[in-house]
């Protein structure tokens, strides 16, 4: 066998192996996999994922987010962030499916490209609920800052909080408003309560509000709203 023919066979074999990397037997291609990244890095990964999908007509995107059940709020926020960013970038939401699943490990994301006719990878213990394990401690669910440059796409924290309250029947919410001017603070307090009660259907007796003077801080970034979740 000539040296040229041997080299051609080796090159063909190498190209075949490289093309198969990250591809499952069902045709689905694992484009990316990572843990709980900072927002700017996560958005960069999503940009790359969307670009890969745009290269292949009729393909679709499939994202699995696995996490511990007690950290479900982080999983929900990550899903909401991805969906909001897809809209922001003009990506067709009909081409994207996201599932959340329980795991004993820390948050993990897999971003799959599904070609036309390909089969979506199986994900174990899918759980799209907002239920949290009973008996946990109170924690700050989310917050808002003044003078803070927003990198992540904006999502509706109140809507997500309301979903957790609805699916965890004994849970309550404490809303802490830290603003310099009492009139502004009371107006914001009423707006938050009105949204939770009238827009999202949370019972008023499950919400407590507190007006607190802001603490002096350096750098201008002050927490003005704290949303606390009490199991």
Steps between C-alpha positions, in 0.01 A plus 500: 500500500645838401590763759248740340218249540593431863501872577158543336352220711648647820365846419154361423494307825609807697233719339233240576602481866507877542155533340362243743620682812209619711245326279264238639365199316168686461669774298488758781823699538622619840614854421592606853491384861580708807411578860365814665696768313496879556243676287736652244672168430169316488363748243812452288442123499138556400605726212721223368220246543250715310753552221552125464124449475465772239757323280274194464151566359212319673718409798379565854666567833457290812635610838494291816564664837561263789539606862428402858129534594583740785667732246206495261466878500839533330389254234177693441684832479747352252217373280332842510829670415559274198146556370528877545837508325370298206229763451754780541722346231208441264526121513181311415367368831316222316838346419607481864392258773623513861448234766587509869594182684599394849853390578721431802769722345542875457338679205595362160385612154515307176433681172401266218449559131224276362514467120181458302380146574736461796386364836513711818735350762332334797523691827436317827283633783355797312322734742350822368333588830583778745480279809771529765584245772324572830684609810759729346619834632387844385712643221522808282316393186610795286583868530527829317784750512521867420784622282564146379573436132290206388686243289246220501173546310221624722261239635187525715618414852154555647339256259753232592461569873122471462537159330708373791248631752212337314665159486628511859180558694652585840770730366491875555679804362664791680557811289763741633500845338812711559451847353611842617164673457204354699239605246689328217551193717130470587399543136738223395381281786137533389592425138682179593216375721242590235689301235533193720136508609306637204717394208640168623233389746704472821297531820571826683542325835805319364688825438669724757667827411768702680617856438865532601740793472783421259842442649788726391707316240803574288483498121135598459355148469235459766243222534165674476269197493552161665262212430520240779351152477388335824428124467 
